[in-house]
Amino acid sequence: MHEAHGFSTRAIHAGQEPDPLTGAVVPPIYATSTYKQDGVGGLRGGYEYSRSGNPTRTALETCLASIEGGARGFAFASGLAAEDTVLRALLKPGDHVIIPNDAYGGTFRLFDKVAARWGLRYTAAPITDLDAVAQSLDQGTRMIWVETPTNPLLNIADIAELAALAHQNDAILVVDNTFASPYLQQPLALGADVVVHSTTKYLGGHSDVVGGAVVVDDEVLAEPIAFHHNSMGAVAGPFDAWLTLRGIKTLAARMDRHCDNAEAIAEFLAGHDAVAEVRYPGLSTHPGHDVAGKQMKRYGGMISFRHKHGEEAAVEMCSRTEVFTLGESLGGVESLIEHPGRMTHASVAGSALEVPSDLVRLSVGIEDPGDLLADLRQALGS
Ligand SMILES: *Cc1c(COP(=O)(O)O)cnc(C)c1O
């Protein structure tokens, strides 16, 4: 697959040449832990043991690198396993990291409860505010970590500006690209050094597999990540890799539909009496609208809004929807609704990352938009 091919062509074909033995169009699930050697050290395809490498995982890793515009991709057992490996591979105890003050709850927990015990220092800063991020730098800052759009407040970080700031200070920029997906946003091209994903979300896209990914364009970064990927061993299994590849083939088509539906819903919510504030980067009222327009192809499928009648009304509404399923996670074809304060973000209650108690988060799926709008209308009670 050539770099000059379009996004969908690469998503469907990169790393997925028809099987040379049988012509199978889809890469097989290589359910094997080990590989026969032709004499000691005589590896047939470079494979010796499936923690170190597996052909189904290689297909996924090649595809991930291609669609993120990077040189190397790595597939992990989960998004958090990918994040943990990036921290251990690229940092050492005593180093300092700047993280968003509204990071995904699990990312915050990884820094606060796991990496901190290992000796990593962090500061949570508002990543929409470049001056505040600059003020959080210290002598030991080696990494700026951002999500954009953020979860659950859909704040927008300026990737190019943050990359420049990191590089002026001998640090690297890591972008969690889970919410946008590589179809809508290409952080490496904007200057980021490392992209991480929870492939559980839009890349897998069907709520049927948990996985993570890391993509880099620089061999100097790829080498320690490859070493830790194998040494820590949090690799994607072949069946999970296959499901994720299957999802990626339709990423562009799904994302366009997620965006169409989310745009319609954001407009509807913005005009509704029971809604106090809508957080969707596609609305011109969103404070990050211009930056999002500069670095994203479209604005994504995630929407948060504040219920005008407070926490109880927000919680009750989440139980009243019929097409939107009440549940955690996001990025699948089916629409989901949740209350971050009591669900995905309960672990950050009382911390600097606490979210408004009247906040409702939607992962807008690709069902018929009329059904989604009618469901929200009835759940909001009008
Ligand atoms: C879900 C998520 C993660 C964690 O990924 P897992 O696959 O659940 O380990 C990290 N970042 C963001 C933005 C997420 O939404």
Short mmCIF file of C-alpha atoms and ligand atoms in Angstrom, two decimals:
data_model
loop_
_atom_site.label_atom_id
_atom_site.label_comp_id
_atom_site.label_asym_id
_atom_site.label_seq_id
_atom_site.Cartn_x
_atom_site.Cartn_y
_atom_site.Cartn_z
CA MET A 1 0.00 0.00 0.00
CA HIS A 2 1.40 3.35 -1.03
CA GLU A 3 1.53 6.41 1.22
CA ALA A 4 -0.05 8.38 -1.62
CA HIS A 5 -3.23 6.30 -1.48
CA GLY A 6 -6.26 7.88 0.16
CA PHE A 7 -7.30 7.25 3.75
CA SER A 8 -9.95 4.61 3.09
CA THR A 9 -7.80 2.74 0.58
CA ARG A 10 -5.07 2.45 3.21
CA ALA A 11 -7.57 1.56 5.97
CA ILE A 12 -8.88 -1.30 3.84
CA HIS A 13 -5.61 -2.57 2.33
CA ALA A 14 -2.51 -1.51 4.32
CA GLY A 15 -0.90 -4.58 5.89
CA GLN A 16 -3.65 -6.72 4.39
CA GLU A 17 -2.35 -8.09 1.10
CA PRO A 18 -4.21 -11.28 0.07
CA ASP A 19 -2.69 -14.36 1.74
CA PRO A 20 0.11 -15.63 -0.57
CA LEU A 21 -0.73 -19.29 0.15
CA THR A 22 -4.50 -19.32 -0.39
CA GLY A 23 -5.44 -15.94 -1.81
CA ALA A 24 -7.67 -15.25 1.21
CA VAL A 25 -8.65 -11.58 0.94
CA VAL A 26 -8.83 -11.14 4.70
CA PRO A 27 -5.75 -11.83 6.85
CA PRO A 28 -6.24 -15.05 8.82
CA ILE A 29 -6.42 -15.16 12.62
CA TYR A 30 -3.07 -16.74 13.41
CA ALA A 31 -4.08 -18.52 16.62
CA THR A 32 -0.64 -19.79 17.46
CA SER A 33 1.77 -19.08 20.30
CA THR A 34 4.88 -20.44 18.58
CA TYR A 35 6.37 -21.10 15.12
CA LYS A 36 8.33 -24.05 13.71
CA GLN A 37 11.95 -23.18 13.06
CA ASP A 38 13.81 -24.65 10.07
CA GLY A 39 16.90 -25.54 12.07
CA VAL A 40 17.89 -23.61 15.19
CA GLY A 41 17.27 -19.89 14.58
CA GLY A 42 15.80 -20.56 11.11
CA LEU A 43 12.71 -18.38 11.28
CA ARG A 44 10.41 -18.52 8.23
CA GLY A 45 8.65 -15.19 8.50
CA GLY A 46 10.62 -13.56 11.29
CA TYR A 47 8.20 -14.96 13.88
CA GLU A 48 9.36 -17.00 16.88
CA TYR A 49 6.81 -16.45 19.68
CA SER A 50 3.48 -14.57 19.61
CA ARG A 51 4.23 -12.10 22.43
CA SER A 52 7.11 -10.86 20.29
CA GLY A 53 5.18 -10.98 17.03
CA ASN A 54 2.12 -12.50 15.37
CA PRO A 55 1.11 -12.06 11.70
CA THR A 56 -2.47 -10.95 12.47
CA ARG A 57 -1.10 -8.34 14.88
CA THR A 58 1.49 -7.27 12.29
CA ALA A 59 -1.31 -6.66 9.80
CA LEU A 60 -3.07 -4.40 12.32
CA GLU A 61 0.14 -2.60 13.29
CA THR A 62 1.01 -1.92 9.65
CA CYS A 63 -2.48 -0.58 9.01
CA LEU A 64 -2.43 1.61 12.16
CA ALA A 65 0.91 3.15 11.16
CA SER A 66 -0.38 3.83 7.65
CA ILE A 67 -3.64 5.52 8.65
CA GLU A 68 -1.95 7.67 11.34
CA GLY A 69 0.80 8.71 8.92
CA GLY A 70 3.54 7.16 11.07
CA ALA A 71 6.42 4.77 10.47
CA ARG A 72 5.64 2.24 13.22
CA GLY A 73 2.47 1.02 14.92
CA PHE A 74 2.08 -1.16 18.01
CA ALA A 75 -1.10 -2.98 19.05
CA PHE A 76 -1.87 -3.46 22.75
CA ALA A 77 -4.33 -5.36 24.91
CA SER A 78 -6.05 -2.08 25.91
CA GLY A 79 -5.67 1.67 25.61
CA LEU A 80 -4.32 1.87 29.15
CA ALA A 81 -1.73 -0.84 28.43
CA ALA A 82 -0.58 1.30 25.48
CA GLU A 83 -0.37 4.38 27.71
CA ASP A 84 1.53 2.56 30.46
CA THR A 85 4.05 1.23 27.94
CA VAL A 86 4.62 4.72 26.50
CA LEU A 87 5.36 6.11 29.97
CA ARG A 88 7.79 3.35 30.95
CA ALA A 89 9.50 3.28 27.56
CA LEU A 90 10.05 7.02 27.14
CA LEU A 91 10.36 8.35 30.71
CA LYS A 92 12.24 7.52 33.89
CA PRO A 93 11.45 8.01 37.60
CA GLY A 94 11.82 11.69 38.54
CA ASP A 95 10.66 12.98 35.14
CA HIS A 96 7.73 15.37 35.02
CA VAL A 97 4.68 15.23 32.71
CA ILE A 98 1.95 17.78 32.05
CA ILE A 99 -1.47 16.16 31.65
CA PRO A 100 -4.89 17.68 30.85
CA ASN A 101 -6.96 18.73 33.86
CA ASP A 102 -9.90 16.93 32.27
CA ALA A 103 -8.16 13.76 31.09
CA TYR A 104 -9.97 10.47 30.65
CA GLY A 105 -10.48 9.14 34.20
CA GLY A 106 -8.43 5.99 33.60
CA THR A 107 -5.52 8.04 32.24
CA PHE A 108 -5.61 10.25 35.33
CA ARG A 109 -5.68 7.16 37.57
CA LEU A 110 -2.69 5.71 35.70
CA PHE A 111 -0.65 8.88 36.38
CA ASP A 112 -1.96 9.47 39.89
CA LYS A 113 -1.99 5.95 41.34
CA VAL A 114 0.43 3.90 39.23
CA ALA A 115 3.07 6.08 37.55
CA ALA A 116 3.39 8.32 40.64
CA ARG A 117 4.36 5.27 42.76
CA TRP A 118 7.00 4.50 40.14
CA GLY A 119 8.43 8.02 40.66
CA LEU A 120 6.86 10.01 37.83
CA ARG A 121 5.71 13.53 38.68
CA TYR A 122 2.76 15.18 36.95
CA THR A 123 0.88 18.47 36.86
CA ALA A 124 -2.73 18.63 35.64
CA ALA A 125 -3.13 21.81 33.55
CA PRO A 126 -5.90 23.31 31.37
CA ILE A 127 -4.54 22.26 27.99
CA THR A 128 -6.69 24.78 26.12
CA ASP A 129 -4.58 27.53 27.73
CA LEU A 130 -1.06 27.60 26.29
CA ASP A 131 0.22 30.05 28.93
CA ALA A 132 -1.03 27.82 31.75
CA VAL A 133 0.69 24.83 30.16
CA ALA A 134 3.93 26.83 29.76
CA GLN A 135 3.75 27.84 33.43
CA SER A 136 3.43 24.20 34.46
CA LEU A 137 6.75 23.27 32.84
CA ASP A 138 9.64 22.54 35.18
CA GLN A 139 13.28 21.51 34.73
CA GLY A 140 12.30 17.87 34.57
CA THR A 141 9.35 18.11 32.14
CA ARG A 142 9.99 15.55 29.41
CA MET A 143 6.45 15.06 28.11
CA ILE A 144 3.24 16.96 27.47
CA TRP A 145 0.26 14.61 27.26
CA VAL A 146 -2.97 15.77 25.63
CA GLU A 147 -6.31 14.46 24.59
CA THR A 148 -8.24 16.47 22.06
CA PRO A 149 -11.19 16.62 22.06
CA THR A 150 -11.14 15.85 25.80
CA ASN A 151 -13.34 13.42 27.63
CA PRO A 152 -16.01 14.34 28.73
CA LEU A 153 -15.91 18.14 28.27
CA LEU A 154 -14.87 18.14 24.58
CA ASN A 155 -12.23 20.82 25.13
CA ILE A 156 -9.84 21.39 22.22
CA ALA A 157 -6.05 21.55 22.55
CA ASP A 158 -3.98 23.18 19.81
CA ILE A 159 -1.72 20.30 18.77
CA ALA A 160 0.72 22.34 16.64
CA GLU A 161 1.20 24.98 19.36
CA LEU A 162 1.70 22.37 22.08
CA ALA A 163 4.17 20.44 19.92
CA ALA A 164 6.21 23.62 19.44
CA LEU A 165 6.12 24.35 23.19
CA ALA A 166 7.19 20.80 24.03
CA HIS A 167 10.05 20.84 21.54
CA GLN A 168 11.36 24.21 22.79
CA ASN A 169 11.63 22.62 26.23
CA ASP A 170 13.31 19.34 25.38
CA ALA A 171 10.03 17.46 25.83
CA ILE A 172 7.83 15.39 23.52
CA LEU A 173 4.12 15.70 22.79
CA VAL A 174 1.86 12.66 23.17
CA VAL A 175 -1.67 12.92 21.74
CA ASP A 176 -4.47 10.58 22.78
CA ASN A 177 -6.34 10.58 19.46
CA THR A 178 -9.16 8.28 20.62
CA PHE A 179 -12.02 10.81 20.37
CA ALA A 180 -11.14 12.14 16.92
CA SER A 181 -9.79 8.96 15.29
CA PRO A 182 -7.13 9.21 12.57
CA TYR A 183 -9.83 9.93 10.00
CA LEU A 184 -10.64 13.28 11.58
CA GLN A 185 -7.24 14.27 13.00
CA GLN A 186 -3.60 13.47 12.19
CA PRO A 187 -1.49 14.53 15.20
CA LEU A 188 1.87 13.36 13.81
CA ALA A 189 1.46 15.64 10.78
CA LEU A 190 0.71 18.51 13.20
CA GLY A 191 4.00 17.95 15.04
CA ALA A 192 3.12 15.44 17.78
CA ASP A 193 5.72 12.76 18.55
CA VAL A 194 3.50 9.91 19.75
CA VAL A 195 -0.15 9.03 19.10
CA VAL A 196 -2.01 6.70 21.46
CA HIS A 197 -5.45 5.18 21.03
CA SER A 198 -8.01 3.20 22.83
CA THR A 199 -8.89 1.13 19.73
CA THR A 200 -11.84 -0.07 21.83
CA LYS A 201 -13.63 3.06 20.64
CA TYR A 202 -13.90 4.36 17.03
CA LEU A 203 -11.14 2.22 15.47
CA GLY A 204 -12.77 -1.06 16.54
CA GLY A 205 -16.09 0.72 16.23
CA HIS A 206 -18.50 -2.09 17.14
CA SER A 207 -18.22 -2.33 20.94
CA ASP A 208 -16.96 -5.90 20.64
CA VAL A 209 -13.24 -5.65 21.47
CA VAL A 210 -10.91 -3.90 23.94
CA GLY A 211 -7.54 -2.76 22.57
CA GLY A 212 -4.95 -0.02 22.37
CA ALA A 213 -2.41 1.38 19.94
CA VAL A 214 0.73 3.50 19.79
CA VAL A 215 1.99 5.07 16.55
CA VAL A 216 5.26 6.99 16.09
CA ASP A 217 7.07 8.32 13.06
CA ASP A 218 10.55 8.36 14.60
CA GLU A 219 12.73 5.24 14.92
CA VAL A 220 14.44 6.73 17.99
CA LEU A 221 11.07 6.59 19.78
CA ALA A 222 9.98 3.33 18.13
CA GLU A 223 12.92 1.36 19.46
CA PRO A 224 12.23 1.69 23.23
CA ILE A 225 8.49 1.28 22.60
CA ALA A 226 9.10 -1.95 20.66
CA PHE A 227 11.38 -3.19 23.45
CA HIS A 228 8.85 -2.42 26.22
CA HIS A 229 5.94 -3.77 24.14
CA ASN A 230 7.65 -7.15 24.18
CA SER A 231 9.22 -6.84 27.65
CA MET A 232 6.05 -5.75 29.45
CA GLY A 233 3.95 -8.01 27.22
CA ALA A 234 0.62 -6.16 27.10
CA VAL A 235 0.14 -7.15 23.45
CA ALA A 236 -3.09 -7.52 21.45
CA GLY A 237 -4.10 -11.15 20.87
CA PRO A 238 -4.68 -12.33 17.28
CA PHE A 239 -8.48 -12.48 17.51
CA ASP A 240 -8.65 -8.98 19.01
CA ALA A 241 -6.26 -7.70 16.33
CA TRP A 242 -8.47 -9.23 13.63
CA LEU A 243 -11.67 -7.67 15.01
CA THR A 244 -9.97 -4.28 15.20
CA LEU A 245 -8.74 -4.56 11.59
CA ARG A 246 -12.25 -5.46 10.50
CA GLY A 247 -13.56 -2.34 12.21
CA ILE A 248 -10.92 -0.05 10.70
CA LYS A 249 -12.00 -0.94 7.14
CA THR A 250 -15.21 1.09 7.60
CA LEU A 251 -13.78 3.85 9.81
CA ALA A 252 -14.19 6.68 7.28
CA ALA A 253 -17.77 5.74 6.36
CA ARG A 254 -18.73 5.34 10.02
CA MET A 255 -17.07 8.59 11.13
CA ASP A 256 -18.87 10.64 8.50
CA ARG A 257 -22.18 9.24 9.69
CA HIS A 258 -21.25 9.77 13.38
CA CYS A 259 -20.48 13.40 12.49
CA ASP A 260 -23.72 13.90 10.50
CA ASN A 261 -25.81 12.56 13.37
CA ALA A 262 -23.89 14.44 16.07
CA GLU A 263 -24.20 17.74 14.20
CA ALA A 264 -27.98 17.34 14.00
CA ILE A 265 -28.23 16.38 17.69
CA ALA A 266 -25.98 19.22 18.87
CA GLU A 267 -28.19 21.73 17.01
CA PHE A 268 -31.31 20.19 18.53
CA LEU A 269 -29.90 20.26 22.07
CA ALA A 270 -28.65 23.82 21.69
CA GLY A 271 -32.24 24.91 21.01
CA HIS A 272 -33.86 22.87 23.81
CA ASP A 273 -35.32 24.51 26.94
CA ALA A 274 -34.09 21.83 29.36
CA VAL A 275 -30.48 22.12 28.20
CA ALA A 276 -28.23 24.69 29.85
CA GLU A 277 -25.07 24.27 27.76
CA VAL A 278 -24.00 22.04 24.86
CA ARG A 279 -20.35 21.04 24.49
CA TYR A 280 -19.73 20.13 20.84
CA PRO A 281 -16.70 21.50 18.96
CA GLY A 282 -18.79 21.83 15.78
CA LEU A 283 -20.98 24.54 17.33
CA SER A 284 -19.71 28.07 16.64
CA THR A 285 -20.39 28.85 20.33
CA HIS A 286 -17.78 26.27 21.44
CA PRO A 287 -14.60 28.02 22.68
CA GLY A 288 -12.42 25.57 20.73
CA HIS A 289 -14.41 25.78 17.48
CA ASP A 290 -11.72 27.62 15.49
CA VAL A 291 -8.82 25.44 16.64
CA ALA A 292 -10.92 22.33 15.96
CA GLY A 293 -11.69 23.65 12.48
CA LYS A 294 -7.97 24.11 11.85
CA GLN A 295 -6.85 20.63 12.93
CA MET A 296 -9.87 18.36 12.49
CA LYS A 297 -11.61 17.28 9.27
CA ARG A 298 -15.00 17.31 11.06
CA TYR A 299 -16.04 17.52 14.71
CA GLY A 300 -16.70 13.94 15.76
CA GLY A 301 -19.50 11.94 17.34
CA MET A 302 -19.20 12.91 21.02
CA ILE A 303 -21.46 15.51 22.67
CA SER A 304 -21.79 16.56 26.30
CA PHE A 305 -24.46 18.83 27.70
CA ARG A 306 -25.57 20.20 31.05
CA HIS A 307 -29.15 19.56 32.14
CA LYS A 308 -30.82 22.79 33.21
CA HIS A 309 -32.65 21.08 36.08
CA GLY A 310 -29.57 19.69 37.81
CA GLU A 311 -28.00 16.37 38.73
CA GLU A 312 -31.15 14.32 39.47
CA ALA A 313 -32.78 15.38 36.20
CA ALA A 314 -29.59 14.47 34.33
CA VAL A 315 -29.44 11.04 35.99
CA GLU A 316 -33.14 10.35 35.35
CA MET A 317 -32.86 11.33 31.72
CA CYS A 318 -30.08 8.74 31.24
CA SER A 319 -32.51 5.99 32.35
CA ARG A 320 -35.35 7.18 30.09
CA THR A 321 -33.77 6.78 26.64
CA GLU A 322 -34.75 3.79 24.50
CA VAL A 323 -32.51 3.98 21.44
CA PHE A 324 -29.55 5.43 23.34
CA THR A 325 -28.24 2.64 25.59
CA LEU A 326 -27.19 3.59 29.11
CA GLY A 327 -23.58 2.51 29.32
CA GLU A 328 -19.93 3.45 29.53
CA SER A 329 -17.48 3.47 26.61
CA LEU A 330 -18.02 5.21 23.27
CA GLY A 331 -17.27 5.12 19.57
CA GLY A 332 -19.42 2.14 18.58
CA VAL A 333 -22.13 2.06 15.92
CA GLU A 334 -24.78 2.08 18.66
CA SER A 335 -25.62 5.30 20.50
CA LEU A 336 -24.76 5.43 24.19
CA ILE A 337 -25.74 7.82 26.97
CA GLU A 338 -24.13 8.17 30.38
CA HIS A 339 -23.72 10.37 33.46
CA PRO A 340 -19.95 11.02 33.74
CA GLY A 341 -20.11 12.23 37.36
CA ARG A 342 -21.45 8.89 38.60
CA MET A 343 -20.11 6.58 35.89
CA THR A 344 -16.96 7.06 33.75
CA HIS A 345 -15.59 9.91 35.86
CA ALA A 346 -16.63 8.80 39.36
CA SER A 347 -12.95 8.09 40.12
CA VAL A 348 -12.00 11.78 39.68
CA ALA A 349 -14.66 13.10 42.12
CA GLY A 350 -13.06 15.50 44.58
CA SER A 351 -9.96 15.96 42.39
CA ALA A 352 -9.03 18.80 40.05
CA LEU A 353 -10.62 16.72 37.28
CA GLU A 354 -14.12 16.59 38.78
CA VAL A 355 -16.87 17.11 36.16
CA PRO A 356 -20.17 19.04 36.55
CA SER A 357 -22.81 16.89 38.26
CA ASP A 358 -25.51 17.91 35.75
CA LEU A 359 -23.42 16.74 32.77
CA VAL A 360 -24.72 14.09 30.35
CA ARG A 361 -22.43 12.54 27.73
CA LEU A 362 -23.61 11.11 24.41
CA SER A 363 -21.70 8.83 22.09
CA VAL A 364 -23.77 9.39 18.97
CA GLY A 365 -24.03 6.22 16.91
CA ILE A 366 -24.93 5.69 13.28
CA GLU A 367 -28.62 4.79 13.65
CA ASP A 368 -31.29 6.79 11.79
CA PRO A 369 -31.00 10.40 12.95
CA GLY A 370 -34.77 10.84 13.27
CA ASP A 371 -34.94 8.01 15.80
CA LEU A 372 -32.08 9.47 17.84
CA LEU A 373 -33.66 12.93 17.91
CA ALA A 374 -37.07 11.53 18.87
CA ASP A 375 -35.51 9.49 21.66
CA LEU A 376 -33.72 12.50 23.16
CA ARG A 377 -36.87 14.60 22.80
CA GLN A 378 -38.93 12.11 24.80
CA ALA A 379 -36.17 11.57 27.40
CA LEU A 380 -35.84 15.32 27.95
CA GLY A 381 -39.60 15.38 28.51
CA SER A 382 -40.96 17.51 25.71
C1 LIG B 1 -11.32 4.50 26.78
C2 LIG B 1 -10.25 5.51 26.72
C3 LIG B 1 -8.94 5.19 27.15
C4 LIG B 1 -8.59 3.86 27.77
O1 LIG B 1 -8.65 2.82 26.87
P1 LIG B 1 -9.03 1.28 27.26
O2 LIG B 1 -9.08 0.61 25.95
O3 LIG B 1 -10.33 1.33 27.98
O4 LIG B 1 -7.93 0.81 28.16
C5 LIG B 1 -7.97 6.15 27.01
N1 LIG B 1 -8.25 7.37 26.50
C6 LIG B 1 -9.48 7.72 26.11
C7 LIG B 1 -9.73 9.10 25.56
C8 LIG B 1 -10.52 6.80 26.21
O5 LIG B 1 -11.76 7.16 25.83
#
